[in-house]
mmCIF file of C-alpha atoms in Angstrom:
data_model
loop_
_atom_site.group_PDB
_atom_site.id
_atom_site.type_symbol
_atom_site.label_atom_id
_atom_site.label_comp_id
_atom_site.label_asym_id
_atom_site.label_seq_id
_atom_site.Cartn_x
_atom_site.Cartn_y
_atom_site.Cartn_z
ATOM 1 C CA MET A 521 -43.084 41.822 8.736
ATOM 2 C CA GLU A 522 -44.860 38.199 9.192
ATOM 3 C CA THR A 523 -44.332 35.739 11.600
ATOM 4 C CA ASP A 524 -42.458 32.870 12.184
ATOM 5 C CA GLU A 525 -45.266 30.807 12.781
ATOM 6 C CA GLU A 526 -46.734 32.883 8.950
ATOM 7 C CA LEU A 527 -43.553 31.815 7.636
ATOM 8 C CA VAL A 528 -43.754 28.022 8.138
ATOM 9 C CA ARG A 529 -47.807 28.146 7.880
ATOM 10 C CA ARG A 530 -46.811 29.550 3.821
ATOM 11 C CA THR A 531 -43.484 27.203 3.324
ATOM 12 C CA LEU A 532 -45.687 24.306 4.046
ATOM 13 C CA SER A 533 -48.114 25.340 1.752
ATOM 14 C CA GLU A 534 -46.472 27.141 -1.032
ATOM 15 C CA GLY A 535 -42.860 26.257 -0.776
ATOM 16 C CA SER A 536 -39.540 26.453 0.105
ATOM 17 C CA HIS A 537 -38.739 30.063 -0.602
ATOM 18 C CA HIS A 538 -40.647 31.517 1.969
ATOM 19 C CA PHE A 539 -38.088 29.376 4.425
ATOM 20 C CA GLY A 540 -35.267 31.432 2.931
ATOM 21 C CA VAL A 541 -36.937 34.387 5.217
ATOM 22 C CA LEU A 542 -36.264 32.394 8.160
ATOM 23 C CA ILE A 543 -32.971 31.481 7.244
ATOM 24 C CA GLN A 544 -32.064 35.357 6.912
ATOM 25 C CA ARG A 545 -33.930 36.000 10.239
ATOM 26 C CA TYR A 546 -32.447 33.588 11.997
ATOM 27 C CA ALA A 547 -28.612 32.824 10.667
ATOM 28 C CA ASP A 548 -26.713 35.185 13.000
ATOM 29 C CA TYR A 549 -28.624 33.931 16.116
ATOM 30 C CA LEU A 550 -27.623 30.584 15.044
ATOM 31 C CA PHE A 551 -24.193 31.419 14.231
ATOM 32 C CA GLY A 552 -23.969 33.016 17.664
ATOM 33 C CA LEU A 553 -25.072 29.782 19.491
ATOM 34 C CA GLY A 554 -22.733 27.207 17.161
ATOM 35 C CA MET A 555 -19.807 30.012 17.837
ATOM 36 C CA ARG A 556 -20.718 29.683 21.794
ATOM 37 C CA LEU A 557 -20.988 26.011 21.714
ATOM 38 C CA THR A 558 -17.659 25.613 19.912
ATOM 39 C CA SER A 559 -15.556 27.976 21.628
ATOM 40 C CA GLY A 560 -15.283 29.997 18.419
ATOM 41 C CA ASN A 561 -14.971 27.728 15.788
ATOM 42 C CA THR A 562 -16.208 29.677 12.861
ATOM 43 C CA GLU A 563 -16.333 26.796 10.214
ATOM 44 C CA LEU A 564 -18.010 24.052 13.118
ATOM 45 C CA ALA A 565 -20.416 26.739 13.985
ATOM 46 C CA GLU A 566 -21.492 27.800 10.152
ATOM 47 C CA ASP A 567 -22.049 23.820 10.004
ATOM 48 C CA ILE A 568 -24.631 23.350 12.478
ATOM 49 C CA SER A 569 -26.597 26.272 11.905
ATOM 50 C CA GLN A 570 -26.435 24.924 8.047
ATOM 51 C CA GLN A 571 -27.469 21.738 9.830
ATOM 52 C CA ALA A 572 -30.094 22.816 12.078
ATOM 53 C CA PHE A 573 -32.081 24.924 9.182
ATOM 54 C CA MET A 574 -32.011 21.687 7.217
ATOM 55 C CA LYS A 575 -33.070 19.630 9.525
ATOM 56 C CA SER A 576 -35.573 21.799 10.856
ATOM 57 C CA PHE A 577 -36.811 22.315 7.261
ATOM 58 C CA THR A 578 -37.279 18.426 7.161
ATOM 59 C CA TYR A 579 -39.440 18.377 10.541
ATOM 60 C CA LEU A 580 -41.291 21.527 9.812
ATOM 61 C CA LYS A 581 -44.420 19.334 9.360
ATOM 62 C CA SER A 582 -44.137 18.283 13.012
ATOM 63 C CA PHE A 583 -43.160 22.406 14.333
ATOM 64 C CA ASN A 584 -46.068 23.005 16.938
ATOM 65 C CA SER A 585 -47.152 26.109 16.190
ATOM 66 C CA GLN A 586 -48.363 26.853 19.827
ATOM 67 C CA LYS A 587 -44.774 26.883 20.712
ATOM 68 C CA LYS A 588 -41.965 29.518 19.678
ATOM 69 C CA PHE A 589 -39.856 28.822 16.688
ATOM 70 C CA LYS A 590 -36.599 30.248 17.707
ATOM 71 C CA HIS A 591 -37.085 27.883 20.806
ATOM 72 C CA TRP A 592 -37.846 25.133 18.608
ATOM 73 C CA LEU A 593 -34.980 25.940 16.689
ATOM 74 C CA THR A 594 -32.647 26.688 19.560
ATOM 75 C CA GLY A 595 -33.400 22.586 20.447
ATOM 76 C CA ILE A 596 -32.013 21.102 16.914
ATOM 77 C CA THR A 597 -29.186 23.252 16.775
ATOM 78 C CA VAL A 598 -28.229 21.842 20.220
ATOM 79 C CA ASN A 599 -29.186 17.935 18.724
ATOM 80 C CA CYS A 600 -26.853 19.108 15.652
ATOM 81 C CA TYR A 601 -24.329 20.262 17.580
ATOM 82 C CA LYS A 602 -24.188 16.875 20.044
ATOM 83 C CA ASP A 603 -24.284 14.845 16.821
ATOM 84 C CA LEU A 604 -20.966 16.787 14.916
ATOM 85 C CA ILE A 605 -19.504 16.236 18.301
ATOM 86 C CA GLN A 606 -19.991 12.993 18.494
ATOM 87 C CA LYS A 607 -18.899 12.259 14.610
ATOM 88 C CA GLU A 608 -15.955 14.778 15.453
ATOM 89 C CA ASN A 609 -15.069 12.416 18.070
ATOM 90 C CA GLN A 610 -15.277 9.018 16.402
ATOM 91 C CA HIS A 611 -12.933 10.558 13.356
ATOM 92 C CA LEU A 612 -10.320 11.687 15.592
ATOM 93 C CA SER A 613 -10.078 8.331 17.019
ATOM 94 C CA LEU A 614 -10.062 6.385 14.348
ATOM 95 C CA ASN A 615 -7.570 9.134 12.342
ATOM 96 C CA ALA A 616 -5.740 10.595 15.264
ATOM 97 C CA LYS A 617 -2.400 8.650 14.281
ATOM 98 C CA ASP A 618 -2.611 9.109 10.505
ATOM 99 C CA GLU A 619 -3.525 12.292 9.922
ATOM 100 C CA PRO A 620 -1.571 15.905 11.211
ATOM 101 C CA SER A 621 -3.389 17.895 13.885
ATOM 102 C CA TYR A 622 -5.919 20.053 12.198
ATOM 103 C CA THR A 623 -6.155 24.056 13.984
ATOM 104 C CA PRO A 624 -9.477 25.111 13.578
ATOM 105 C CA HIS A 625 -9.904 29.044 12.618
ATOM 106 C CA LEU A 626 -11.310 30.655 16.406
ATOM 107 C CA GLU A 627 -12.924 33.850 16.557
ATOM 108 C CA GLY A 628 -14.851 35.819 19.732
ATOM 109 C CA ASN A 629 -14.807 35.990 23.280
ATOM 110 C CA ILE A 630 -11.911 34.336 24.482
ATOM 111 C CA ASP A 631 -12.444 34.982 28.403
ATOM 112 C CA PHE A 632 -15.778 33.243 28.113
ATOM 113 C CA PHE A 633 -14.527 30.164 25.470
ATOM 114 C CA ASN A 634 -11.639 29.480 28.810
ATOM 115 C CA LEU A 635 -14.152 29.941 31.155
ATOM 116 C CA ILE A 636 -16.523 27.169 29.982
ATOM 117 C CA LYS A 637 -13.568 25.056 28.976
ATOM 118 C CA PRO A 638 -13.743 22.926 32.295
ATOM 119 C CA LEU A 639 -17.356 21.907 31.652
ATOM 120 C CA THR A 640 -18.560 18.773 29.988
ATOM 121 C CA GLU A 641 -20.794 19.295 26.522
ATOM 122 C CA ASP A 642 -24.083 18.928 28.185
ATOM 123 C CA GLU A 643 -22.894 21.226 31.064
ATOM 124 C CA LYS A 644 -21.623 24.103 28.317
ATOM 125 C CA ILE A 645 -24.978 23.722 26.669
ATOM 126 C CA LEU A 646 -27.029 24.464 29.593
ATOM 127 C CA PHE A 647 -24.755 27.239 31.070
ATOM 128 C CA THR A 648 -24.760 28.895 27.918
ATOM 129 C CA LEU A 649 -28.556 28.704 27.302
ATOM 130 C CA LYS A 650 -28.992 29.623 30.844
ATOM 131 C CA TYR A 651 -26.763 32.572 31.415
ATOM 132 C CA VAL A 652 -25.819 33.954 28.265
ATOM 133 C CA TYR A 653 -29.447 33.852 26.287
ATOM 134 C CA GLU A 654 -31.321 33.507 29.660
ATOM 135 C CA TYR A 655 -33.756 31.109 29.279
ATOM 136 C CA GLN A 656 -35.421 29.835 32.123
ATOM 137 C CA ILE A 657 -34.943 26.876 33.322
ATOM 138 C CA ASN A 658 -38.515 24.811 32.173
ATOM 139 C CA GLU A 659 -37.769 26.343 28.590
ATOM 140 C CA ILE A 660 -34.278 24.368 28.586
ATOM 141 C CA ALA A 661 -35.833 21.451 29.593
ATOM 142 C CA ASP A 662 -38.797 21.773 27.072
ATOM 143 C CA LEU A 663 -36.566 22.463 24.289
ATOM 144 C CA LEU A 664 -34.001 19.733 25.273
ATOM 145 C CA ASN A 665 -36.883 17.351 25.865
ATOM 146 C CA LEU A 666 -34.895 17.202 29.519
ATOM 147 C CA LYS A 667 -36.526 16.992 32.850
ATOM 148 C CA SER A 668 -36.609 20.411 34.754
ATOM 149 C CA GLY A 669 -34.765 18.313 37.820
ATOM 150 C CA THR A 670 -32.393 17.308 35.645
ATOM 151 C CA VAL A 671 -31.262 20.682 33.848
ATOM 152 C CA LYS A 672 -31.370 22.370 37.488
ATOM 153 C CA SER A 673 -28.891 20.202 38.778
ATOM 154 C CA LYS A 674 -26.591 20.093 35.617
ATOM 155 C CA ILE A 675 -26.358 23.574 35.936
ATOM 156 C CA SER A 676 -25.707 23.798 39.558
ATOM 157 C CA ARG A 677 -22.712 21.770 38.916
ATOM 158 C CA ALA A 678 -21.734 23.518 36.503
ATOM 159 C CA LEU A 679 -21.593 26.894 38.348
ATOM 160 C CA GLU A 680 -19.660 24.638 41.298
ATOM 161 C CA LYS A 681 -16.943 23.603 39.073
ATOM 162 C CA LEU A 682 -16.333 27.153 37.692
ATOM 163 C CA LYS A 683 -16.283 29.210 41.087
ATOM 164 C CA MET B 329 -18.351 35.209 41.257
ATOM 165 C CA ASN B 330 -18.372 39.018 40.036
ATOM 166 C CA GLN B 331 -15.659 37.968 37.477
ATOM 167 C CA LEU B 332 -17.859 35.030 35.915
ATOM 168 C CA GLU B 333 -20.525 37.461 35.801
ATOM 169 C CA ALA B 334 -18.456 39.877 34.445
ATOM 170 C CA ILE B 335 -17.233 37.777 31.709
ATOM 171 C CA ILE B 336 -21.075 36.618 31.057
ATOM 172 C CA GLU B 337 -22.030 40.019 30.376
ATOM 173 C CA LYS B 338 -19.011 40.644 27.985
ATOM 174 C CA GLU B 339 -20.352 37.726 26.046
ATOM 175 C CA LYS B 340 -23.771 38.958 26.183
ATOM 176 C CA GLU B 341 -22.950 41.989 24.234
ATOM 177 C CA THR B 342 -20.996 40.270 22.046
ATOM 178 C CA SER B 343 -22.704 39.827 18.828
ATOM 179 C CA TYR B 344 -21.748 37.359 15.868
ATOM 180 C CA SER B 345 -22.459 37.545 12.551
ATOM 181 C CA GLN B 346 -22.180 35.239 9.136
ATOM 182 C CA ARG B 347 -19.646 36.226 7.019
ATOM 183 C CA ASN B 348 -22.018 36.524 3.838
ATOM 184 C CA LYS B 349 -25.673 36.089 5.165
ATOM 185 C CA GLU B 350 -27.336 36.177 1.867
ATOM 186 C CA LEU B 351 -25.090 33.389 0.161
ATOM 187 C CA PHE B 352 -25.354 31.605 3.243
ATOM 188 C CA SER B 353 -29.036 31.625 2.780
ATOM 189 C CA PHE B 354 -29.122 31.014 -0.857
ATOM 190 C CA TYR B 355 -26.547 27.950 -0.540
ATOM 191 C CA THR B 356 -28.684 26.560 2.538
ATOM 192 C CA LEU B 357 -31.581 26.732 0.585
ATOM 193 C CA THR B 358 -30.073 25.386 -2.676
ATOM 194 C CA LEU B 359 -28.959 22.513 -0.248
ATOM 195 C CA ILE B 360 -32.996 22.051 0.756
ATOM 196 C CA ASN B 361 -34.025 21.798 -2.762
ATOM 197 C CA GLN B 362 -31.568 19.551 -3.495
ATOM 198 C CA GLU B 363 -32.256 17.150 -0.494
ATOM 199 C CA GLN B 364 -36.111 17.413 -1.429
ATOM 200 C CA ALA B 365 -35.302 16.616 -5.157
ATOM 201 C CA SER B 366 -33.584 13.659 -4.459
ATOM 202 C CA LYS B 367 -36.337 12.320 -1.971
ATOM 203 C CA ARG B 368 -38.685 12.953 -4.388
ATOM 204 C CA LEU B 369 -36.873 10.649 -7.197
ATOM 205 C CA LYS B 370 -36.360 8.108 -4.766
ATOM 206 C CA ARG B 371 -39.985 8.083 -4.061
ATOM 207 C CA LYS B 372 -40.734 7.902 -7.498
ATOM 208 C CA LEU B 373 -38.275 5.327 -8.622
ATOM 209 C CA TRP B 374 -39.664 2.768 -5.506
ATOM 210 C CA VAL B 375 -43.167 3.849 -7.203
ATOM 211 C CA SER B 376 -42.333 2.556 -10.213
ATOM 212 C CA LEU B 377 -40.782 -0.458 -9.446
ATOM 213 C CA LEU B 378 -43.629 -1.375 -7.011
ATOM 214 C CA LEU B 379 -45.856 -0.940 -10.169
ATOM 215 C CA ILE B 380 -43.992 -2.970 -12.396
ATOM 216 C CA THR B 381 -43.281 -5.879 -9.974
ATOM 217 C CA GLY B 382 -46.762 -5.879 -9.718
ATOM 218 C CA GLY B 383 -47.381 -5.625 -13.110
ATOM 219 C CA ILE B 384 -44.927 -8.140 -14.110
ATOM 220 C CA PHE B 385 -46.517 -10.467 -11.360
ATOM 221 C CA LEU B 386 -50.290 -9.550 -12.877
ATOM 222 C CA LEU B 387 -49.000 -10.752 -16.398
ATOM 223 C CA LEU B 388 -47.063 -13.540 -15.851
ATOM 224 C CA SER B 389 -49.741 -15.364 -13.671
ATOM 225 C CA PRO B 390 -52.282 -15.658 -16.917
ATOM 226 C CA ILE B 391 -49.450 -16.433 -18.667
ATOM 227 C CA ASN B 392 -48.836 -19.472 -16.696
ATOM 228 C CA LYS B 393 -52.524 -20.526 -16.634
ATOM 229 C CA MET B 394 -51.991 -20.418 -20.349
ATOM 230 C CA MET B 395 -49.025 -22.607 -20.325
ATOM 231 C CA ASN B 396 -50.462 -24.842 -18.127
ATOM 232 C CA TYR B 397 -53.537 -25.330 -20.518
ATOM 233 C CA PHE B 398 -51.353 -25.712 -23.650
ATOM 234 C CA ILE B 399 -49.229 -28.616 -22.004
ATOM 235 C CA LEU B 400 -52.606 -30.142 -21.038
ATOM 236 C CA ILE B 401 -53.868 -30.222 -24.543
ATOM 237 C CA LEU B 402 -50.497 -31.511 -25.988
ATOM 238 C CA SER B 403 -50.324 -34.362 -23.374
ATOM 239 C CA ASN B 404 -53.715 -35.075 -24.353
ATOM 240 C CA PRO B 405 -53.759 -34.787 -28.281
ATOM 241 C CA SER B 406 -57.308 -35.390 -29.588
ATOM 242 C CA THR B 407 -58.120 -34.159 -33.520
ATOM 243 C CA VAL B 408 -60.210 -31.787 -32.436
ATOM 244 C CA ASP B 409 -57.342 -30.292 -30.679
ATOM 245 C CA ILE B 410 -55.216 -30.480 -33.597
ATOM 246 C CA PHE B 411 -57.094 -29.208 -35.755
ATOM 247 C CA THR B 412 -58.372 -25.986 -33.677
ATOM 248 C CA MET B 413 -54.440 -25.231 -32.836
ATOM 249 C CA ALA B 414 -53.528 -25.734 -36.265
ATOM 250 C CA ALA B 415 -56.407 -23.215 -37.295
ATOM 251 C CA VAL B 416 -55.404 -20.716 -34.751
ATOM 252 C CA SER B 417 -51.424 -20.873 -35.960
ATOM 253 C CA TYR B 418 -52.506 -20.606 -39.404
ATOM 254 C CA GLY B 419 -55.216 -17.887 -38.780
ATOM 255 C CA PHE B 420 -52.441 -15.937 -36.184
ATOM 256 C CA LEU B 421 -49.819 -16.283 -39.760
ATOM 257 C CA PHE B 422 -52.399 -15.371 -41.859
ATOM 258 C CA VAL B 423 -53.047 -12.076 -40.063
ATOM 259 C CA LEU B 424 -49.267 -11.587 -39.406
ATOM 260 C CA ILE B 425 -48.520 -11.502 -43.234
ATOM 261 C CA VAL B 426 -50.822 -9.359 -43.871
ATOM 262 C CA PHE B 427 -50.407 -6.892 -41.278
ATOM 263 C CA LEU B 428 -46.649 -7.250 -42.578
ATOM 264 C CA LYS B 429 -47.187 -6.426 -46.199
ATOM 265 C CA LYS B 430 -49.406 -3.823 -45.581
ATOM 266 C CA ARG B 431 -46.253 -2.082 -43.418
ATOM 267 C CA ILE B 432 -44.130 -2.665 -45.857
ATOM 268 C CA SER B 433 -46.424 -1.477 -48.782
ATOM 269 C CA ILE B 434 -46.476 2.283 -46.051
ATOM 270 C CA LEU B 435 -42.783 1.906 -46.327
ATOM 271 C CA SER B 436 -41.933 1.667 -49.909
#
């Protein structure tokens, strides 16, 4: 089986069809991350994972092969989630009075989604990456371009809220 | 805290799968290719626009000089210039008529 880095190299030199293997490899992982961040909204999770793949293809040349492709992809997915939430909020504030309310299709572990409900978007992301995906503080800081201290303090604040 | 840990453990064990991974992959790749093609087209259009603008600019600058030259000649007419211009004009007309005659004979 080809490694992620080899597939990235082949995508850049031979064409986008090699990227299809990477999409298949990480489709479930990104969808799962999207589901956890959106509290089980399947449509949003699918959108986020698709956006993340498209963005990662666009910026594939900037991928540093010294790092893990999965970590890089995780960072992109989190950014896509933030962008989508921002757009959703803008859309909601503009059309709140005009459009009927939309009920998304929700799936997954309701207990977990209820647990992280009181957290802010940033805290939700950091908490999920730390405790569900078991990323180290410095890894989270690296993939989200944050300082380790900031990540640590935000996670401890999130834990305080959940106690 | 135990309850929190239990919920996290349960979430770790939960697995999420795309509804149709093959279709998702195919569709995403199609979107990627579409985006790439659109970017390539835009780049080509910009290059073409740049080349056309450059070409027009290059072509227009000597025409401008030539026009200035003719205006200068016409504003200071001398017999030699008039004869030269007449010779050039009639010569050009003669070449054009010969060329057109040949074309007409080929077509008929």
